[in-house]
């Protein structure tokens, strides 16, 4: 794939004051207030920004009540007054039940403190060409989640295997075993591996949750949290109201690394959230949450559906707040996804690169601002439901949402640059989900392939004037779409879009 260069050019400055706008498709629209806007000449500041360190190394030294390796932390927490700082000692703390902090407690770690949800597997026996151990699996339990493989659904089972810290891939029958894989027979309660475990540390994730949202105002900092068998859509760390989760590494858990659940005004910052089985960070029914300056990378290791089921970097539902200054990189799914009744969502100044599906998806939601982001090389994943049309998305995908501004972003060399979708999606808490009042302004769009434009299903055509493109700069763009037609740049402008924009 050819990577387009981002070239500077002269600025075009316009003063808006009339009741119509030359970049709006024909039809009635509400006039914006008078503002001065320029066609971009360079990428936004996020292109030059450096995230800097994340993870436990950024946390402050812990001073408080010590929790030694091998000690059950819950009795220590319960015996202390609320608002106590607890310092987990250096080493691996094997957590066998979820930790329940109290009001304004701090759970912190000395350098090298690890909370693990895994058990060691020993007593392996050779069984033909494979090795097995008995009696370590939990009883069968209800399954959920949509997997890339929707026939055998391997992603629904939570117990992962790690050999010397390396993640093995689950297969769904003994016959499928090969090097680097494992099979769990839940009926016989036997785990099989294809590689000789002799002399290696073999661990299986078993405990579902590291920390529960049992109280408000909790701080979690300076910890490595790994190998928890979290349920799909469930987090190894559950975040509640007013929590601060900062300077941790949350990695190699089965489902979501950090999950904000009804956690208004929580802050999630400076964490490394990597290699989790489904999703890096999730947010549900939580208002004014700040997710800032995190490294979110390589998530969806356990085969959740890439195109359309909460896999990848960050997903938020029925929530509001800010997602800013994060590096969201190389996740096997969507980079940043706002879905279902989001309101007053701000996605700003992030670097969103090399994710398998959309870089940013804003779906059946309201009042969102997507600005000053770097969105590069997204959407090239393959698999069930992945494709190359605008229906499959792009660098930025606005799907059946209202009052959305996409402004000041660098959108570069994605499978498709920008997909604006109008579908039939029903009603939400703020009215029918509909594509309306979408503004695409002041973006630098670099395309070496793919398309940019609007797609509609027959029952939900976009209203005239629903989408405005203005003052954008395009490089290499030669394929646009509107009203079911593929267009040249000239035809795109003739349709009413981007009349004050620049293409080269």
Tab-separated table of N, CA and C in Angstrom, residues 122-258:
chain	number	residue	atom	x	y	z
A	122	UNK	N	0.662	-27.709	37.481
A	122	UNK	CA	1.727	-28.693	37.629
A	122	UNK	C	1.112	-30.089	37.505
A	123	UNK	N	1.948	-31.117	37.570
A	123	UNK	CA	1.448	-32.489	37.496
A	123	UNK	C	1.069	-32.925	36.098
A	124	UNK	N	1.758	-32.388	35.098
A	124	UNK	CA	1.485	-32.755	33.708
A	124	UNK	C	1.871	-34.213	33.434
A	125	UNK	N	1.087	-34.865	32.598
A	125	UNK	CA	1.379	-36.234	32.173
A	125	UNK	C	1.362	-36.295	30.645
A	126	UNK	N	2.300	-37.034	30.107
A	126	UNK	CA	2.315	-37.211	28.648
A	126	UNK	C	1.189	-38.140	28.253
A	127	UNK	N	0.479	-37.744	27.192
A	127	UNK	CA	-0.686	-38.500	26.725
A	127	UNK	C	-0.563	-38.614	25.210
A	128	UNK	N	0.197	-39.604	24.757
A	128	UNK	CA	0.485	-39.704	23.326
A	128	UNK	C	1.437	-38.593	22.920
A	129	UNK	N	1.022	-37.809	21.959
A	129	UNK	CA	1.874	-36.726	21.468
A	129	UNK	C	1.594	-35.402	22.168
A	130	UNK	N	0.710	-35.405	23.175
A	130	UNK	CA	0.366	-34.172	23.875
A	130	UNK	C	0.531	-34.388	25.385
A	131	UNK	N	0.378	-33.320	26.152
A	131	UNK	CA	0.500	-33.383	27.597
A	131	UNK	C	-0.808	-32.893	28.218
A	132	UNK	N	-1.153	-33.434	29.372
A	132	UNK	CA	-2.430	-33.076	29.981
A	132	UNK	C	-2.300	-32.953	31.486
A	133	UNK	N	-3.232	-32.178	32.071
A	133	UNK	CA	-3.352	-32.061	33.510
A	133	UNK	C	-4.842	-32.059	33.835
A	134	UNK	N	-5.209	-32.725	34.930
A	134	UNK	CA	-6.617	-32.900	35.269
A	134	UNK	C	-7.029	-32.049	36.471
A	135	UNK	N	-8.358	-31.741	36.507
A	135	UNK	CA	-8.960	-31.163	37.702
A	135	UNK	C	-8.699	-29.699	37.945
A	136	UNK	N	-8.344	-28.938	36.919
A	136	UNK	CA	-8.003	-27.529	37.135
A	136	UNK	C	-9.043	-26.563	36.564
A	137	UNK	N	-9.933	-27.056	35.726
A	137	UNK	CA	-10.931	-26.190	35.109
A	137	UNK	C	-12.119	-25.971	36.045
A	138	UNK	N	-12.794	-24.838	35.943
A	138	UNK	CA	-14.009	-24.630	36.725
A	138	UNK	C	-15.165	-25.409	36.113
A	139	UNK	N	-16.270	-25.546	36.840
A	139	UNK	CA	-17.463	-26.139	36.232
A	139	UNK	C	-17.912	-25.323	35.021
A	140	UNK	N	-18.614	-25.975	34.105
A	140	UNK	CA	-19.143	-25.272	32.935
A	140	UNK	C	-20.022	-24.111	33.388
A	141	UNK	N	-19.991	-23.000	32.629
A	141	UNK	CA	-20.740	-21.802	33.007
A	141	UNK	C	-21.382	-21.198	31.762
A	142	UNK	N	-22.403	-20.320	31.943
A	142	UNK	CA	-23.065	-19.709	30.776
A	142	UNK	C	-22.076	-18.902	29.946
A	143	UNK	N	-22.237	-18.964	28.647
A	143	UNK	CA	-21.316	-18.312	27.730
A	143	UNK	C	-21.968	-17.108	27.062
A	144	UNK	N	-21.159	-16.108	26.721
A	144	UNK	CA	-21.649	-14.935	25.999
A	144	UNK	C	-20.518	-14.400	25.136
A	145	UNK	N	-20.889	-13.500	24.243
A	145	UNK	CA	-19.898	-12.871	23.382
A	145	UNK	C	-19.958	-13.385	21.963
A	146	UNK	N	-19.628	-12.499	21.012
A	146	UNK	CA	-19.567	-12.883	19.609
A	146	UNK	C	-18.110	-12.984	19.187
A	147	UNK	N	-17.783	-14.112	18.580
A	147	UNK	CA	-16.408	-14.429	18.225
A	147	UNK	C	-16.207	-14.296	16.717
A	148	UNK	N	-14.966	-14.069	16.328
A	148	UNK	CA	-14.627	-14.098	14.905
A	148	UNK	C	-14.992	-15.464	14.315
A	149	UNK	N	-14.678	-16.514	15.050
A	149	UNK	CA	-15.137	-17.858	14.696
A	149	UNK	C	-16.484	-18.071	15.388
A	150	UNK	N	-17.562	-17.871	14.643
A	150	UNK	CA	-18.899	-17.976	15.257
A	150	UNK	C	-19.490	-19.380	15.125
A	151	UNK	N	-18.652	-20.346	14.799
A	151	UNK	CA	-19.092	-21.738	14.760
A	151	UNK	C	-18.750	-22.440	16.074
A	152	UNK	N	-17.496	-22.366	16.473
A	152	UNK	CA	-17.087	-23.010	17.725
A	152	UNK	C	-16.978	-22.030	18.891
A	153	UNK	N	-16.950	-20.708	18.606
A	153	UNK	CA	-16.995	-19.640	19.624
A	153	UNK	C	-15.925	-19.791	20.709
A	154	UNK	N	-14.666	-19.837	20.343
A	154	UNK	CA	-13.614	-20.003	21.356
A	154	UNK	C	-13.466	-18.805	22.282
A	155	UNK	N	-13.877	-17.620	21.851
A	155	UNK	CA	-13.666	-16.424	22.674
A	155	UNK	C	-14.548	-16.388	23.915
A	156	UNK	N	-15.577	-17.207	23.981
A	156	UNK	CA	-16.533	-17.120	25.082
A	156	UNK	C	-16.006	-17.728	26.380
A	157	UNK	N	-14.986	-18.550	26.302
A	157	UNK	CA	-14.424	-19.205	27.480
A	157	UNK	C	-13.288	-18.367	28.054
A	158	UNK	N	-13.267	-18.218	29.370
A	158	UNK	CA	-12.385	-17.233	29.985
A	158	UNK	C	-11.017	-17.707	30.395
A	159	UNK	N	-10.807	-19.005	30.523
A	159	UNK	CA	-9.538	-19.501	31.057
A	159	UNK	C	-8.479	-19.470	29.961
A	160	UNK	N	-7.472	-18.618	30.118
A	160	UNK	CA	-6.360	-18.543	29.179
A	160	UNK	C	-5.176	-19.326	29.735
A	161	UNK	N	-4.285	-19.765	28.857
A	161	UNK	CA	-3.055	-20.419	29.273
A	161	UNK	C	-1.850	-19.593	28.850
A	162	UNK	N	-0.848	-19.550	29.750
A	162	UNK	CA	0.391	-18.824	29.495
A	162	UNK	C	1.560	-19.737	29.843
A	163	UNK	N	2.525	-19.813	28.949
A	163	UNK	CA	3.736	-20.580	29.184
A	163	UNK	C	4.901	-19.595	29.214
A	164	UNK	N	5.542	-19.491	30.374
A	164	UNK	CA	6.611	-18.505	30.574
A	164	UNK	C	6.138	-17.108	30.185
A	165	UNK	N	4.877	-16.833	30.475
A	165	UNK	CA	4.296	-15.523	30.197
A	165	UNK	C	3.738	-15.346	28.811
A	166	UNK	N	3.933	-16.311	27.934
A	166	UNK	CA	3.458	-16.208	26.554
A	166	UNK	C	2.060	-16.814	26.421
A	167	UNK	N	1.192	-16.092	25.753
A	167	UNK	CA	-0.213	-16.466	25.597
A	167	UNK	C	-0.358	-17.591	24.576
A	168	UNK	N	-1.052	-18.672	24.960
A	168	UNK	CA	-1.366	-19.742	24.018
A	168	UNK	C	-2.736	-19.493	23.385
A	169	UNK	N	-2.925	-20.003	22.191
A	169	UNK	CA	-4.191	-19.869	21.482
A	169	UNK	C	-5.083	-21.061	21.797
A	170	UNK	N	-6.338	-20.774	22.131
A	170	UNK	CA	-7.287	-21.844	22.422
A	170	UNK	C	-7.762	-22.504	21.131
A	171	UNK	N	-7.816	-23.841	21.138
A	171	UNK	CA	-8.502	-24.582	20.085
A	171	UNK	C	-9.663	-25.320	20.737
A	172	UNK	N	-10.590	-25.764	19.912
A	172	UNK	CA	-11.843	-26.283	20.449
A	172	UNK	C	-11.983	-27.801	20.337
A	173	UNK	N	-10.892	-28.478	20.014
A	173	UNK	CA	-10.886	-29.948	20.051
A	173	UNK	C	-9.450	-30.413	20.204
A	174	UNK	N	-9.298	-31.593	20.743
A	174	UNK	CA	-7.964	-32.156	20.916
A	174	UNK	C	-7.283	-32.371	19.574
A	175	UNK	N	-8.066	-32.700	18.574
A	175	UNK	CA	-7.487	-32.966	17.246
A	175	UNK	C	-6.844	-31.721	16.636
A	176	UNK	N	-7.254	-30.530	17.102
A	176	UNK	CA	-6.711	-29.288	16.540
A	176	UNK	C	-5.421	-28.844	17.207
A	177	UNK	N	-4.977	-29.545	18.232
A	177	UNK	CA	-3.783	-29.125	18.953
A	177	UNK	C	-2.556	-29.088	18.047
A	178	UNK	N	-1.791	-28.031	18.193
A	178	UNK	CA	-0.509	-27.888	17.520
A	178	UNK	C	0.350	-26.964	18.385
A	179	UNK	N	1.626	-26.835	18.098
A	179	UNK	CA	2.475	-25.990	18.942
A	179	UNK	C	1.878	-24.586	19.114
A	180	UNK	N	1.931	-24.104	20.347
A	180	UNK	CA	1.410	-22.782	20.656
A	180	UNK	C	-0.060	-22.733	20.986
A	181	UNK	N	-0.720	-23.907	21.114
A	181	UNK	CA	-2.156	-23.945	21.386
A	181	UNK	C	-2.438	-24.779	22.628
A	182	UNK	N	-3.689	-24.655	23.121
A	182	UNK	CA	-4.157	-25.513	24.206
A	182	UNK	C	-5.624	-25.830	23.985
A	183	UNK	N	-6.080	-26.882	24.633
A	183	UNK	CA	-7.480	-27.281	24.565
A	183	UNK	C	-7.966	-27.583	25.973
A	184	UNK	N	-9.105	-27.016	26.356
A	184	UNK	CA	-9.734	-27.296	27.629
A	184	UNK	C	-10.981	-28.135	27.437
A	185	UNK	N	-10.967	-29.324	27.955
A	185	UNK	CA	-12.128	-30.215	27.896
A	185	UNK	C	-12.895	-30.037	29.213
A	186	UNK	N	-13.963	-29.242	29.180
A	186	UNK	CA	-14.691	-28.904	30.403
A	186	UNK	C	-15.551	-30.068	30.890
A	187	UNK	N	-15.910	-30.978	30.012
A	187	UNK	CA	-16.689	-32.141	30.431
A	187	UNK	C	-15.829	-33.103	31.248
A	188	UNK	N	-14.635	-33.377	30.772
A	188	UNK	CA	-13.724	-34.286	31.474
A	188	UNK	C	-12.827	-33.567	32.476
A	189	UNK	N	-12.845	-32.225	32.452
A	189	UNK	CA	-11.993	-31.396	33.316
A	189	UNK	C	-10.514	-31.709	33.105
A	190	UNK	N	-10.100	-31.577	31.839
A	190	UNK	CA	-8.714	-31.835	31.458
A	190	UNK	C	-8.234	-30.695	30.568
A	191	UNK	N	-7.008	-30.248	30.792
A	191	UNK	CA	-6.354	-29.277	29.925
A	191	UNK	C	-5.233	-29.977	29.176
A	192	UNK	N	-5.183	-29.765	27.850
A	192	UNK	CA	-4.164	-30.367	26.996
A	192	UNK	C	-3.306	-29.270	26.360
A	193	UNK	N	-2.015	-29.543	26.225
A	193	UNK	CA	-1.124	-28.678	25.448
A	193	UNK	C	-0.327	-29.536	24.483
A	194	UNK	N	0.129	-28.901	23.407
A	194	UNK	CA	0.901	-29.637	22.409
A	194	UNK	C	2.399	-29.576	22.684
A	195	UNK	N	2.838	-28.590	23.475
A	195	UNK	CA	4.265	-28.410	23.748
A	195	UNK	C	4.611	-29.003	25.117
A	196	UNK	N	5.754	-29.609	25.211
A	196	UNK	CA	6.204	-30.207	26.463
A	196	UNK	C	6.354	-29.117	27.528
A	197	UNK	N	5.592	-29.177	28.637
A	197	UNK	CA	5.669	-28.133	29.657
A	197	UNK	C	6.830	-28.300	30.636
A	198	UNK	N	7.593	-29.374	30.508
A	198	UNK	CA	8.682	-29.639	31.451
A	198	UNK	C	9.674	-28.480	31.466
A	199	UNK	N	9.957	-27.990	32.662
A	199	UNK	CA	10.912	-26.903	32.811
A	199	UNK	C	10.357	-25.524	32.531
A	200	UNK	N	9.051	-25.428	32.291
A	200	UNK	CA	8.427	-24.137	31.991
A	200	UNK	C	7.391	-23.787	33.062
A	201	UNK	N	7.159	-22.500	33.218
A	201	UNK	CA	6.097	-22.024	34.110
A	201	UNK	C	4.807	-21.957	33.301
A	202	UNK	N	3.842	-22.793	33.651
A	202	UNK	CA	2.552	-22.816	32.965
A	202	UNK	C	1.495	-22.280	33.934
A	203	UNK	N	0.771	-21.260	33.491
A	203	UNK	CA	-0.249	-20.635	34.325
A	203	UNK	C	-1.575	-20.593	33.575
A	204	UNK	N	-2.657	-20.691	34.321
A	204	UNK	CA	-3.995	-20.590	33.738
A	204	UNK	C	-4.778	-19.519	34.489
A	205	UNK	N	-5.340	-18.557	33.744
A	205	UNK	CA	-6.178	-17.545	34.382
A	205	UNK	C	-7.411	-18.224	34.963
A	206	UNK	N	-7.766	-17.851	36.185
A	206	UNK	CA	-8.862	-18.538	36.856
A	206	UNK	C	-9.797	-17.555	37.561
A	207	UNK	N	-9.265	-16.591	38.334
A	207	UNK	CA	-10.087	-15.596	39.025
A	207	UNK	C	-10.623	-14.600	38.004
A	208	UNK	N	-11.885	-14.239	38.134
A	208	UNK	CA	-12.520	-13.419	37.094
A	208	UNK	C	-12.183	-11.934	37.209
A	209	UNK	N	-12.124	-11.401	38.407
A	209	UNK	CA	-11.986	-9.956	38.592
A	209	UNK	C	-10.891	-9.666	39.610
A	210	UNK	N	-10.060	-8.677	39.320
A	210	UNK	CA	-9.029	-8.271	40.275
A	210	UNK	C	-9.595	-7.330	41.328
A	211	UNK	N	-10.294	-6.265	40.867
A	211	UNK	CA	-10.783	-5.219	41.766
A	211	UNK	C	-12.210	-4.888	41.386
A	212	UNK	N	-13.122	-4.962	42.349
A	212	UNK	CA	-14.530	-4.638	42.117
A	212	UNK	C	-14.826	-3.197	42.503
A	213	UNK	N	-15.861	-2.626	41.879
A	213	UNK	CA	-16.277	-1.254	42.194
A	213	UNK	C	-17.233	-1.283	43.391
A	214	UNK	N	-16.668	-1.511	44.548
A	214	UNK	CA	-17.451	-1.704	45.763
A	214	UNK	C	-17.675	-0.421	46.549
A	215	UNK	N	-17.041	0.688	46.154
A	215	UNK	CA	-17.169	1.955	46.866
A	215	UNK	C	-16.778	3.079	45.913
A	216	UNK	N	-17.002	4.315	46.320
A	216	UNK	CA	-16.696	5.481	45.493
A	216	UNK	C	-15.325	6.061	45.867
A	217	UNK	N	-14.766	6.833	44.917
A	217	UNK	CA	-13.581	7.621	45.202
A	217	UNK	C	-12.309	6.831	45.427
A	218	UNK	N	-12.205	5.649	44.852
A	218	UNK	CA	-11.039	4.781	45.033
A	218	UNK	C	-9.947	5.159	44.032
A	219	UNK	N	-8.690	5.012	44.455
A	219	UNK	CA	-7.542	5.193	43.564
A	219	UNK	C	-6.819	3.867	43.397
A	220	UNK	N	-6.466	3.545	42.148
A	220	UNK	CA	-5.673	2.351	41.832
A	220	UNK	C	-4.457	2.821	41.064
A	221	UNK	N	-3.252	2.549	41.578
A	221	UNK	CA	-2.059	3.110	40.947
A	221	UNK	C	-0.843	2.221	41.196
A	222	UNK	N	0.065	2.209	40.220
A	222	UNK	CA	1.351	1.560	40.390
A	222	UNK	C	1.338	0.046	40.366
A	223	UNK	N	0.294	-0.564	39.809
A	223	UNK	CA	0.157	-2.017	39.820
A	223	UNK	C	0.227	-2.596	38.409
A	224	UNK	N	0.725	-3.809	38.301
A	224	UNK	CA	0.536	-4.628	37.104
A	224	UNK	C	-0.575	-5.619	37.423
A	225	UNK	N	-1.592	-5.654	36.561
A	225	UNK	CA	-2.784	-6.484	36.795
A	225	UNK	C	-2.945	-7.386	35.581
A	226	UNK	N	-2.803	-8.689	35.776
A	226	UNK	CA	-2.716	-9.586	34.631
A	226	UNK	C	-3.366	-10.934	34.914
A	227	UNK	N	-3.712	-11.621	33.815
A	227	UNK	CA	-4.118	-13.029	33.836
A	227	UNK	C	-5.411	-13.269	34.608
A	228	UNK	N	-6.375	-12.359	34.458
A	228	UNK	CA	-7.695	-12.578	35.043
A	228	UNK	C	-8.642	-13.106	33.965
A	229	UNK	N	-9.493	-14.064	34.364
A	229	UNK	CA	-10.412	-14.721	33.432
A	229	UNK	C	-11.721	-13.936	33.357
A	230	UNK	N	-11.614	-12.666	33.063
A	230	UNK	CA	-12.793	-11.793	33.044
A	230	UNK	C	-13.779	-12.246	31.969
A	231	UNK	N	-15.072	-12.113	32.297
A	231	UNK	CA	-16.121	-12.488	31.359
A	231	UNK	C	-16.189	-11.468	30.227
A	232	UNK	N	-16.628	-11.881	29.025
A	232	UNK	CA	-16.838	-10.907	27.952
A	232	UNK	C	-17.676	-9.729	28.434
A	233	UNK	N	-17.209	-8.535	28.098
A	233	UNK	CA	-17.770	-7.255	28.524
A	233	UNK	C	-17.480	-6.946	29.988
A	234	UNK	N	-16.740	-7.805	30.663
A	234	UNK	CA	-16.368	-7.573	32.052
A	234	UNK	C	-14.899	-7.227	32.160
A	235	UNK	N	-14.561	-6.383	33.138
A	235	UNK	CA	-13.200	-5.916	33.278
A	235	UNK	C	-12.428	-6.624	34.369
A	236	UNK	N	-11.120	-6.777	34.164
A	236	UNK	CA	-10.250	-7.211	35.248
A	236	UNK	C	-10.272	-6.170	36.368
A	237	UNK	N	-10.318	-4.892	35.992
A	237	UNK	CA	-10.494	-3.797	36.943
A	237	UNK	C	-11.838	-3.145	36.658
A	238	UNK	N	-12.722	-3.143	37.644
A	238	UNK	CA	-14.000	-2.437	37.538
A	238	UNK	C	-13.847	-1.067	38.201
A	239	UNK	N	-14.287	-0.035	37.499
A	239	UNK	CA	-14.070	1.336	37.956
A	239	UNK	C	-15.410	1.970	38.288
A	240	UNK	N	-15.517	2.539	39.487
A	240	UNK	CA	-16.751	3.147	39.944
A	240	UNK	C	-16.699	4.666	39.981
A	241	UNK	N	-17.684	5.270	40.602
A	241	UNK	CA	-17.847	6.719	40.637
A	241	UNK	C	-16.662	7.398	41.327
A	242	UNK	N	-16.099	8.389	40.634
A	242	UNK	CA	-15.020	9.178	41.205
A	242	UNK	C	-13.697	8.451	41.355
A	243	UNK	N	-13.552	7.302	40.725
A	243	UNK	CA	-12.288	6.557	40.821
A	243	UNK	C	-11.191	7.238	40.000
A	244	UNK	N	-9.938	7.015	40.423
A	244	UNK	CA	-8.776	7.394	39.640
A	244	UNK	C	-7.923	6.141	39.433
A	245	UNK	N	-7.779	5.750	38.181
A	245	UNK	CA	-6.969	4.589	37.817
A	245	UNK	C	-5.823	5.122	36.979
A	246	UNK	N	-4.657	5.196	37.575
A	246	UNK	CA	-3.562	5.907	36.919
A	246	UNK	C	-2.237	5.189	37.141
A	247	UNK	N	-1.440	5.108	36.086
A	247	UNK	CA	-0.097	4.558	36.195
A	247	UNK	C	-0.045	3.078	36.472
A	248	UNK	N	-0.909	2.303	35.825
A	248	UNK	CA	-0.908	0.844	35.958
A	248	UNK	C	-0.604	0.196	34.615
A	249	UNK	N	-0.237	-1.069	34.655
A	249	UNK	CA	-0.207	-1.889	33.440
A	249	UNK	C	-1.260	-2.971	33.611
A	250	UNK	N	-2.245	-2.978	32.722
A	250	UNK	CA	-3.343	-3.939	32.778
A	250	UNK	C	-3.255	-4.759	31.500
A	251	UNK	N	-2.901	-6.033	31.646
A	251	UNK	CA	-2.505	-6.785	30.463
A	251	UNK	C	-2.933	-8.249	30.561
A	252	UNK	N	-3.120	-8.872	29.399
A	252	UNK	CA	-3.288	-10.318	29.269
A	252	UNK	C	-4.444	-10.854	30.102
A	253	UNK	N	-5.525	-10.073	30.180
A	253	UNK	CA	-6.751	-10.547	30.800
A	253	UNK	C	-7.711	-10.976	29.704
A	254	UNK	N	-8.660	-11.861	30.036
A	254	UNK	CA	-9.431	-12.480	28.965
A	254	UNK	C	-10.338	-11.510	28.229
A	255	UNK	N	-11.036	-10.629	28.928
A	255	UNK	CA	-12.011	-9.766	28.250
A	255	UNK	C	-11.503	-8.322	28.248
A	256	UNK	N	-12.091	-7.453	29.072
A	256	UNK	CA	-11.734	-6.031	29.088
A	256	UNK	C	-10.681	-5.784	30.162
A	257	UNK	N	-9.688	-4.986	29.855
A	257	UNK	CA	-8.683	-4.662	30.857
A	257	UNK	C	-9.261	-3.793	31.967
A	258	UNK	N	-9.707	-2.584	31.616
A	258	UNK	CA	-10.276	-1.628	32.567
A	258	UNK	C	-11.696	-1.321	32.126
